C-alpha positions as protocol buffer text, in pm:
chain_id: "A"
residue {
  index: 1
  type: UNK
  ca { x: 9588 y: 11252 z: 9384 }
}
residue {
  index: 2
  type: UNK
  ca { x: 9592 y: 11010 z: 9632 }
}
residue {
  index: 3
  type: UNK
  ca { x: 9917 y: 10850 z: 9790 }
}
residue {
  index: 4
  type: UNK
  ca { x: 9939 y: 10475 z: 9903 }
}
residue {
  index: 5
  type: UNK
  ca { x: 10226 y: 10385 z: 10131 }
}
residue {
  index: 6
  type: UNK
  ca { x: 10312 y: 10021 z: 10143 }
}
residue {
  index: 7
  type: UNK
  ca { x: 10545 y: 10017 z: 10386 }
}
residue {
  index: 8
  type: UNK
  ca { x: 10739 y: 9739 z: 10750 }
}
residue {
  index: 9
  type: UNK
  ca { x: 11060 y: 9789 z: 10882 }
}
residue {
  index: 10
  type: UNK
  ca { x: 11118 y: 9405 z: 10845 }
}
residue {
  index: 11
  type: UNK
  ca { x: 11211 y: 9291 z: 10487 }
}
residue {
  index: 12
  type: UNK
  ca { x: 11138 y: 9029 z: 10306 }
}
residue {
  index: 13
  type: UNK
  ca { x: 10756 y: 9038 z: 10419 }
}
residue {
  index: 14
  type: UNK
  ca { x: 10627 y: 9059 z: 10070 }
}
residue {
  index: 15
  type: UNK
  ca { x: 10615 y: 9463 z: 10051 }
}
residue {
  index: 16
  type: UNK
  ca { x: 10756 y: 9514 z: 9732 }
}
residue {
  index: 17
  type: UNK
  ca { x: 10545 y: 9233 z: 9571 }
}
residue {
  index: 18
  type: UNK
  ca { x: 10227 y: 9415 z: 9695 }
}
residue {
  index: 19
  type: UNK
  ca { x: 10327 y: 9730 z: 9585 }
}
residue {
  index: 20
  type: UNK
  ca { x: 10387 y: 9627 z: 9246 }
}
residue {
  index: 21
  type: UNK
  ca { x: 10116 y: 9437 z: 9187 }
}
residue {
  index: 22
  type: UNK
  ca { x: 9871 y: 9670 z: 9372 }
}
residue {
  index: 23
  type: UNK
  ca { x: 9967 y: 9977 z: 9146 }
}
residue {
  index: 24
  type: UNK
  ca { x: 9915 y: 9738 z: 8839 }
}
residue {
  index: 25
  type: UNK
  ca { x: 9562 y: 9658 z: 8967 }
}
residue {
  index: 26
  type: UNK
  ca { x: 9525 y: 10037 z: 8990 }
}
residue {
  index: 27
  type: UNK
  ca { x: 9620 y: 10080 z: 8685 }
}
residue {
  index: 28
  type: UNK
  ca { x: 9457 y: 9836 z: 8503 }
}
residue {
  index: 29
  type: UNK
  ca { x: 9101 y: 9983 z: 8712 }
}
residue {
  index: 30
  type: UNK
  ca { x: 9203 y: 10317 z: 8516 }
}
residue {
  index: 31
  type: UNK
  ca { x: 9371 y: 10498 z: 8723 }
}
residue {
  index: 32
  type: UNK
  ca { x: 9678 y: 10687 z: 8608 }
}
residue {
  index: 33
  type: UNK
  ca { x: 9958 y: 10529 z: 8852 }
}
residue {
  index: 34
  type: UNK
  ca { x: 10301 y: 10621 z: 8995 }
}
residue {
  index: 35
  type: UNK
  ca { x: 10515 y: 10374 z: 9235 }
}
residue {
  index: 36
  type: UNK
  ca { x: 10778 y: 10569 z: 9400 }
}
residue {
  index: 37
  type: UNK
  ca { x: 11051 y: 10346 z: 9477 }
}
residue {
  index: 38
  type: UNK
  ca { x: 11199 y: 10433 z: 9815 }
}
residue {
  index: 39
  type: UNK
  ca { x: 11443 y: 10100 z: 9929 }
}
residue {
  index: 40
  type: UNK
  ca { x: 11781 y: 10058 z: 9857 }
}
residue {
  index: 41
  type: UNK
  ca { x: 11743 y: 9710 z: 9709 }
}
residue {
  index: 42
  type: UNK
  ca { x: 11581 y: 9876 z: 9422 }
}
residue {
  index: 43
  type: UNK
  ca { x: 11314 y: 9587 z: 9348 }
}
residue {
  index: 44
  type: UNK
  ca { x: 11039 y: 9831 z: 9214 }
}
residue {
  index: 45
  type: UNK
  ca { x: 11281 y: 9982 z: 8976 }
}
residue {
  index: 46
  type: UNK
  ca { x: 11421 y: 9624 z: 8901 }
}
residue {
  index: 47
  type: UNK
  ca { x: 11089 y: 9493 z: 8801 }
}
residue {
  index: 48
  type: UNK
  ca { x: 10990 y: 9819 z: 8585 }
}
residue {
  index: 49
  type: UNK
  ca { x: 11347 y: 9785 z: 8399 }
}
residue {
  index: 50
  type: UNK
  ca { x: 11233 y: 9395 z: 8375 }
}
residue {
  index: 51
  type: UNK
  ca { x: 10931 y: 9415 z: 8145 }
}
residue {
  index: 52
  type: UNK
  ca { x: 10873 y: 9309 z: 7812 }
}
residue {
  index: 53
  type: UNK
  ca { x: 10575 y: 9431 z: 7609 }
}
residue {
  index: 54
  type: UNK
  ca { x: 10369 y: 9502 z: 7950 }
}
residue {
  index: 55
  type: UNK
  ca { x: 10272 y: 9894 z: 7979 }
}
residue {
  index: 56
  type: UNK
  ca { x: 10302 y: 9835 z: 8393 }
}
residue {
  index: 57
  type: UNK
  ca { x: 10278 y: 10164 z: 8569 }
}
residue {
  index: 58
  type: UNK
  ca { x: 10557 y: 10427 z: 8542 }
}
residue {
  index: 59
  type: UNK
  ca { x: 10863 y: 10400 z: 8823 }
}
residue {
  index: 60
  type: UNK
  ca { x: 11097 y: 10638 z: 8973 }
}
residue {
  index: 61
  type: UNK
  ca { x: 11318 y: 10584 z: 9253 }
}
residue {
  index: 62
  type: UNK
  ca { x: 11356 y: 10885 z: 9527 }
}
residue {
  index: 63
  type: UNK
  ca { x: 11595 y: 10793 z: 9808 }
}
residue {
  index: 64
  type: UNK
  ca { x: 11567 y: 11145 z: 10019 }
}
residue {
  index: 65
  type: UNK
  ca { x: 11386 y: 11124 z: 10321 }
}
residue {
  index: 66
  type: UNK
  ca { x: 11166 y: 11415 z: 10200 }
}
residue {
  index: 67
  type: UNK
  ca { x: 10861 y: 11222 z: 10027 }
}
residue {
  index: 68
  type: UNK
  ca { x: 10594 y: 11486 z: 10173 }
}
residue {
  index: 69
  type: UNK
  ca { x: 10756 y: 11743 z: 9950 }
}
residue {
  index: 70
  type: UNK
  ca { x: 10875 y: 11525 z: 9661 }
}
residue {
  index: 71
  type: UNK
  ca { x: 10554 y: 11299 z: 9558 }
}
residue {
  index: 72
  type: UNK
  ca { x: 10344 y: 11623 z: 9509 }
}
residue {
  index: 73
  type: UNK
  ca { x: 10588 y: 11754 z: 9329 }
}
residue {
  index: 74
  type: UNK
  ca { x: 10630 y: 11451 z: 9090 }
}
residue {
  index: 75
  type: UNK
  ca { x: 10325 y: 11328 z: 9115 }
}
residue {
  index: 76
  type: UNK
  ca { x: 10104 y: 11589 z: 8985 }
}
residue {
  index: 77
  type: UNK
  ca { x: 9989 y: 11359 z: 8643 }
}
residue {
  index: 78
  type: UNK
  ca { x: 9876 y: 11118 z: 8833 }
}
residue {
  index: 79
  type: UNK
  ca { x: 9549 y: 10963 z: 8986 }
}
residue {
  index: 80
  type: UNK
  ca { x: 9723 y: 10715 z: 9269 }
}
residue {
  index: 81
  type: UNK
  ca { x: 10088 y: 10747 z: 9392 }
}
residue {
  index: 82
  type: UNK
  ca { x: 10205 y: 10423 z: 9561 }
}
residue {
  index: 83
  type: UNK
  ca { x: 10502 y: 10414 z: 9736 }
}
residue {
  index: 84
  type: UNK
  ca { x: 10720 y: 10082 z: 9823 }
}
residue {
  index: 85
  type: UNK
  ca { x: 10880 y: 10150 z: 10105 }
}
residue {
  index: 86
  type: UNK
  ca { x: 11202 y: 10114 z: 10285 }
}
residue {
  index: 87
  type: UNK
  ca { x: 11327 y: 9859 z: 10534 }
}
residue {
  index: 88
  type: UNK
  ca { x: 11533 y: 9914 z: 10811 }
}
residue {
  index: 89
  type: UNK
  ca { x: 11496 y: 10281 z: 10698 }
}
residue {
  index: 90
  type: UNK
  ca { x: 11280 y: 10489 z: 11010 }
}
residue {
  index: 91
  type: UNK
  ca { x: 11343 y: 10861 z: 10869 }
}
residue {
  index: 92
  type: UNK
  ca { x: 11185 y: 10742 z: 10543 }
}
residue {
  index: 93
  type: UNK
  ca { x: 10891 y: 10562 z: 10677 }
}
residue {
  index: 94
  type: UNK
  ca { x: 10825 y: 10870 z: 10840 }
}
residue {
  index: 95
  type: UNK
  ca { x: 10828 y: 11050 z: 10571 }
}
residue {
  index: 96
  type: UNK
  ca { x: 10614 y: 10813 z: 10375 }
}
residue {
  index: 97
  type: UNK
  ca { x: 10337 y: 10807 z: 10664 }
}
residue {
  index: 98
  type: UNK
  ca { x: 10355 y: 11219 z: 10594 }
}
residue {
  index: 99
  type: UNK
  ca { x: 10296 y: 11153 z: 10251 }
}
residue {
  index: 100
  type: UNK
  ca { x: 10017 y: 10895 z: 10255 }
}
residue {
  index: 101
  type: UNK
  ca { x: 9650 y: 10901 z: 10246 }
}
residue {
  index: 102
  type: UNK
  ca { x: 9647 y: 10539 z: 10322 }
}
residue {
  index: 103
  type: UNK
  ca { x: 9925 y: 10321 z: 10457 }
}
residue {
  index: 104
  type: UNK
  ca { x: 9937 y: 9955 z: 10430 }
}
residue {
  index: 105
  type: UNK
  ca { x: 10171 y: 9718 z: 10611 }
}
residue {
  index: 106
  type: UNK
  ca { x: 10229 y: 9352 z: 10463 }
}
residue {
  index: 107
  type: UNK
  ca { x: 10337 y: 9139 z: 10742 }
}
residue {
  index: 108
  type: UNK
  ca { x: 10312 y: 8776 z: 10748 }
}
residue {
  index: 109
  type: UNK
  ca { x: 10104 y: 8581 z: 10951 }
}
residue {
  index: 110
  type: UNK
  ca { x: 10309 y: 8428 z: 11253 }
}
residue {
  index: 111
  type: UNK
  ca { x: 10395 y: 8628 z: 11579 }
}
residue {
  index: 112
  type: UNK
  ca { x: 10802 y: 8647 z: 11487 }
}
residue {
  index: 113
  type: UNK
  ca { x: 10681 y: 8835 z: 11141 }
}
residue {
  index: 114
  type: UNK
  ca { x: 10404 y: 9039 z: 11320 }
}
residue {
  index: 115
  type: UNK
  ca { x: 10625 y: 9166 z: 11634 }
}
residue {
  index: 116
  type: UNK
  ca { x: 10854 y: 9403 z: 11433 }
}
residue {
  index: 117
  type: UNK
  ca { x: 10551 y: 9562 z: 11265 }
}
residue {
  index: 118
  type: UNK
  ca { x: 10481 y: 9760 z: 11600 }
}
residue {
  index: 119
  type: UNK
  ca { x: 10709 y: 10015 z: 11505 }
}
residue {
  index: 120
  type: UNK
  ca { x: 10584 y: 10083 z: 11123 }
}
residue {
  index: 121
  type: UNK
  ca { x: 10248 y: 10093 z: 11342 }
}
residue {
  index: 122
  type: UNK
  ca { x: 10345 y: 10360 z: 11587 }
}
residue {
  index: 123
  type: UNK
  ca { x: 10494 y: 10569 z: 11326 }
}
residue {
  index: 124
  type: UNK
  ca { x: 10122 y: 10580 z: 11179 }
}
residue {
  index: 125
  type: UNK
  ca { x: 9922 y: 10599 z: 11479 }
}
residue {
  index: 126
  type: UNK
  ca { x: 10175 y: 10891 z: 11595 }
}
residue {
  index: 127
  type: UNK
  ca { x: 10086 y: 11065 z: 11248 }
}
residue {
  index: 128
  type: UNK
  ca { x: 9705 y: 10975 z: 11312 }
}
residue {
  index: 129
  type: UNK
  ca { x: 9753 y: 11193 z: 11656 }
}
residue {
  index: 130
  type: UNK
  ca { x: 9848 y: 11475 z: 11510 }
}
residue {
  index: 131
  type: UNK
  ca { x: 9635 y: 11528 z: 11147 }
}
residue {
  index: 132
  type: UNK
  ca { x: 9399 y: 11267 z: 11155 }
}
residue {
  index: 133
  type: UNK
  ca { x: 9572 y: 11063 z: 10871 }
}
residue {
  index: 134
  type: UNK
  ca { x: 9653 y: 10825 z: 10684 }
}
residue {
  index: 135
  type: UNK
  ca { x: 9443 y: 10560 z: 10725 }
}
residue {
  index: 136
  type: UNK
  ca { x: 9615 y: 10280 z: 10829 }
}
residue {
  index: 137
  type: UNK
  ca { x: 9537 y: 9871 z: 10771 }
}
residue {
  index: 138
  type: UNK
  ca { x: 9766 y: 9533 z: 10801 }
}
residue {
  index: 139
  type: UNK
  ca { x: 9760 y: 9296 z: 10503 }
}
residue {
  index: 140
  type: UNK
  ca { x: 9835 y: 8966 z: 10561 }
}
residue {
  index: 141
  type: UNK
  ca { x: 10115 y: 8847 z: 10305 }
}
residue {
  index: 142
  type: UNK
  ca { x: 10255 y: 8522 z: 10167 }
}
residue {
  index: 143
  type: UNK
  ca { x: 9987 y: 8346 z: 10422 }
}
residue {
  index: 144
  type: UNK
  ca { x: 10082 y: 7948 z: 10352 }
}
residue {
  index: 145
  type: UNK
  ca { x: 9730 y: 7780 z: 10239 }
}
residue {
  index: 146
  type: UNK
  ca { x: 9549 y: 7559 z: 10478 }
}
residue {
  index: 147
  type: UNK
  ca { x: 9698 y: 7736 z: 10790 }
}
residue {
  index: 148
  type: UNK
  ca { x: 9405 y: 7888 z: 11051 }
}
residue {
  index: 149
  type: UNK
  ca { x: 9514 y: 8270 z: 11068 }
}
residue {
  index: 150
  type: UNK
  ca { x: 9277 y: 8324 z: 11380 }
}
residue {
  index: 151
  type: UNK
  ca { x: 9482 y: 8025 z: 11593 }
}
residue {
  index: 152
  type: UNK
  ca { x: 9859 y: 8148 z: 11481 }
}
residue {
  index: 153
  type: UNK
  ca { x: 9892 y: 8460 z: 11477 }
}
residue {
  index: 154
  type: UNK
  ca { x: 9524 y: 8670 z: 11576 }
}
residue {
  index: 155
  type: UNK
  ca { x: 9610 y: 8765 z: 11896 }
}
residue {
  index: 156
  type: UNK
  ca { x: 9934 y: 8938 z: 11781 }
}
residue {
  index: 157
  type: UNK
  ca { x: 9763 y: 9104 z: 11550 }
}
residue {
  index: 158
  type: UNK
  ca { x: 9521 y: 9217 z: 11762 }
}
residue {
  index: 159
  type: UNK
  ca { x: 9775 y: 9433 z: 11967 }
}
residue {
  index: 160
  type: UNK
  ca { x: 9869 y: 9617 z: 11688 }
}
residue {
  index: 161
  type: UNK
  ca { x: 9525 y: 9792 z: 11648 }
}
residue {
  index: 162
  type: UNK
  ca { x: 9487 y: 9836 z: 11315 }
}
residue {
  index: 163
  type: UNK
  ca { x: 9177 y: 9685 z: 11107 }
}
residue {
  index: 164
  type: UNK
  ca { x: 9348 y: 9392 z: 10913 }
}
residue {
  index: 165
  type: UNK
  ca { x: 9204 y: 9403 z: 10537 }
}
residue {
  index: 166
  type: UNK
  ca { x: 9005 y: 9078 z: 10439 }
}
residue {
  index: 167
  type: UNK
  ca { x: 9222 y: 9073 z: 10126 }
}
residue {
  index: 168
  type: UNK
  ca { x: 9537 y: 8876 z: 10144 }
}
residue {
  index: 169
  type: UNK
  ca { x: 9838 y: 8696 z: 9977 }
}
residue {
  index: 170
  type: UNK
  ca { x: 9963 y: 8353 z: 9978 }
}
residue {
  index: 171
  type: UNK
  ca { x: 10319 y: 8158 z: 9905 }
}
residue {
  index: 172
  type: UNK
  ca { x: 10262 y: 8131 z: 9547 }
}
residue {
  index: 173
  type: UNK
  ca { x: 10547 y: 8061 z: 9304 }
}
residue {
  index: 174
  type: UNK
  ca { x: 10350 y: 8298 z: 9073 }
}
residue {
  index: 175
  type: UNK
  ca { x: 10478 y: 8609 z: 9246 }
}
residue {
  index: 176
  type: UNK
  ca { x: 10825 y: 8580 z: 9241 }
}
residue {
  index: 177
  type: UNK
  ca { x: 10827 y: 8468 z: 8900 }
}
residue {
  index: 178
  type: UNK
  ca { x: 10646 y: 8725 z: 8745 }
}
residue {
  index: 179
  type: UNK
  ca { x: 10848 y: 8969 z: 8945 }
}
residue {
  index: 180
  type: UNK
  ca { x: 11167 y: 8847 z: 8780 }
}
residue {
  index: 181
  type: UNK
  ca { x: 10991 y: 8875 z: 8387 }
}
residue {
  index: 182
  type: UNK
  ca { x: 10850 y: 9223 z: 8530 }
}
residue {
  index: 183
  type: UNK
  ca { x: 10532 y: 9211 z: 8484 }
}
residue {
  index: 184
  type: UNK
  ca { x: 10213 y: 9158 z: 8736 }
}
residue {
  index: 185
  type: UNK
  ca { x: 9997 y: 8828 z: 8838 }
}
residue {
  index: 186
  type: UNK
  ca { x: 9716 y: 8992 z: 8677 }
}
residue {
  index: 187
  type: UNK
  ca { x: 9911 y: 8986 z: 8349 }
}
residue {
  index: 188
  type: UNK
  ca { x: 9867 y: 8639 z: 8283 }
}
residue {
  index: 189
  type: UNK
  ca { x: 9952 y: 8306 z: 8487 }
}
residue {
  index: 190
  type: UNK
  ca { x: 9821 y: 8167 z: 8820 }
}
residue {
  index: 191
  type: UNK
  ca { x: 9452 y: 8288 z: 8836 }
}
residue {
  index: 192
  type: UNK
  ca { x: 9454 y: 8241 z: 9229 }
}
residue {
  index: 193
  type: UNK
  ca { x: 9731 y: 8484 z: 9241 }
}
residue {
  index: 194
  type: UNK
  ca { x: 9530 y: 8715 z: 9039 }
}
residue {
  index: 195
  type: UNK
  ca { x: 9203 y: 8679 z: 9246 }
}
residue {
  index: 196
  type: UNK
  ca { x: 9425 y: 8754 z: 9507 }
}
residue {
  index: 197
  type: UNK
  ca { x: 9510 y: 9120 z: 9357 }
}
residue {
  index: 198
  type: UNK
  ca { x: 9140 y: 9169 z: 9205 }
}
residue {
  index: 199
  type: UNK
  ca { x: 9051 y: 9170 z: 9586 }
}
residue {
  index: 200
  type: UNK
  ca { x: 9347 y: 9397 z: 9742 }
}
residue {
  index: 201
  type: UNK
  ca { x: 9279 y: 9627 z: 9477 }
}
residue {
  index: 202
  type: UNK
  ca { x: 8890 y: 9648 z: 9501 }
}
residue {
  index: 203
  type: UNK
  ca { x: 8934 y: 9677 z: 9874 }
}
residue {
  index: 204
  type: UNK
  ca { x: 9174 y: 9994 z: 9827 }
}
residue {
  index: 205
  type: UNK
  ca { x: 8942 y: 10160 z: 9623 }
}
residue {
  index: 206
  type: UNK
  ca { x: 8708 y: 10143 z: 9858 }
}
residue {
  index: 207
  type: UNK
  ca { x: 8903 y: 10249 z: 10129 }
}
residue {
  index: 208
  type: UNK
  ca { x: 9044 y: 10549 z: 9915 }
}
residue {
  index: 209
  type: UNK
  ca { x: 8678 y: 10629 z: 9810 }
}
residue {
  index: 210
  type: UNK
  ca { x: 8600 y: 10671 z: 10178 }
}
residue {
  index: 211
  type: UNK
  ca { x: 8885 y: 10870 z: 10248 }
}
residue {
  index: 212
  type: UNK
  ca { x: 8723 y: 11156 z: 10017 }
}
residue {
  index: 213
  type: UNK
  ca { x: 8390 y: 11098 z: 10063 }
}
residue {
  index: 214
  type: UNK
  ca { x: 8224 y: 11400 z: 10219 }
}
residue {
  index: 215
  type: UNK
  ca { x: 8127 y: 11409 z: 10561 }
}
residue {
  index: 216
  type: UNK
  ca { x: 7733 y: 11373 z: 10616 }
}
């Protein structure tokens, strides 16, 4: 089993979006998937209660910051465990990093949005120090089309020292409305928007392949 933690401290970045739609694209590359909702707003759970004739993946909520025990606990049927995590929540964001074998952070691409990631970064990097893992990455979310990433926001996210995946999101009106009908981008709708989670998802697999690959 391997455990994905999609988690920043700052909300409204686009982490529950990517979670969602992530573990769909997991899914729908075979893999038996589990989100584990950890924030208070709820939004994974919302958007599993919200579909209609969509098998998206199963959802349970656990609000204890004890994820390192709980997910292989609850997790045991499954291939990939992601887990949306909490804002404004440090003890479980800890715990997630525990948990993970990879941990994303969706942050959007100006300086204001990529500042408060620092801390979501330390957590990991502190983790790293001690075990060796998770892997850690930044994925640019809700990026506004046309804008050079490289001239508003590269040298921020530079400091954070963390490889930044080529996959990304953009401000498209697709996400939030296939949120609300619960269901994914890559269940029909904007094709951009689901090019946009073909390529997050390949790029995790690859990244979780490489994780367990055996050392030469």
């Amino acid at each position: 089993m391997d455990v994905i933690a999609v988690l920043n401290r700052k909300g409204g970045v686009g982490k529950s979006t990517i979670a969602v739609n992530l573990a769909r694209g997991l899914q729908l590359a075979g893999r038996e998937v589990l989100i584990v909702d950890t924030d208070a707003q709820g939004t994974a759970s919302d958007w599993s209660e919200a579909r209609d004739g969509v098998e998206t993946p199963v959802t349970v909520k656990i609000d204890r910051a004890t994820l390192e025990e709980d997910i292989p606990r609850v997790g045991g049927p499954f291939d990939i465990v992601v887990i949306d995590g909490a804002a404004k929540a440090e003890r479980m964001n800890v715990s997630a990093v525990k948990a993970a074998d990879l941990a994303l952070v969706p942050i959007q691409p100006s300086a204001a949005d990529i500042w408060p990631a620092a801390e979501t970064v330390e957590i990991i990097k502190a983790r790293q120090e001690v075990t060796g893992r998770p892997q850690g990455a930044l994925v640019v979310s809700r990026a506004i089309t046309g804008t050079n990433l490289a001239d508003s926001a590269g040298g921020a996210l530079r400091q954070l020292d963390l490889p930044v995946l080529e996959a990304r999101t953009r401000q498209r009106v697709a996400y939030p409305e296939a949120m609300g009908a619960g269901r994914s981008v890559l269940d029909g709708g904007d094709e951009k928007a689901a090019g946009e989670i073909r390529r997050l998802t390949r790029e995790v697999l690859a990244l979780l392949d490489k994780s367990t690959a055996p050392t030469p």
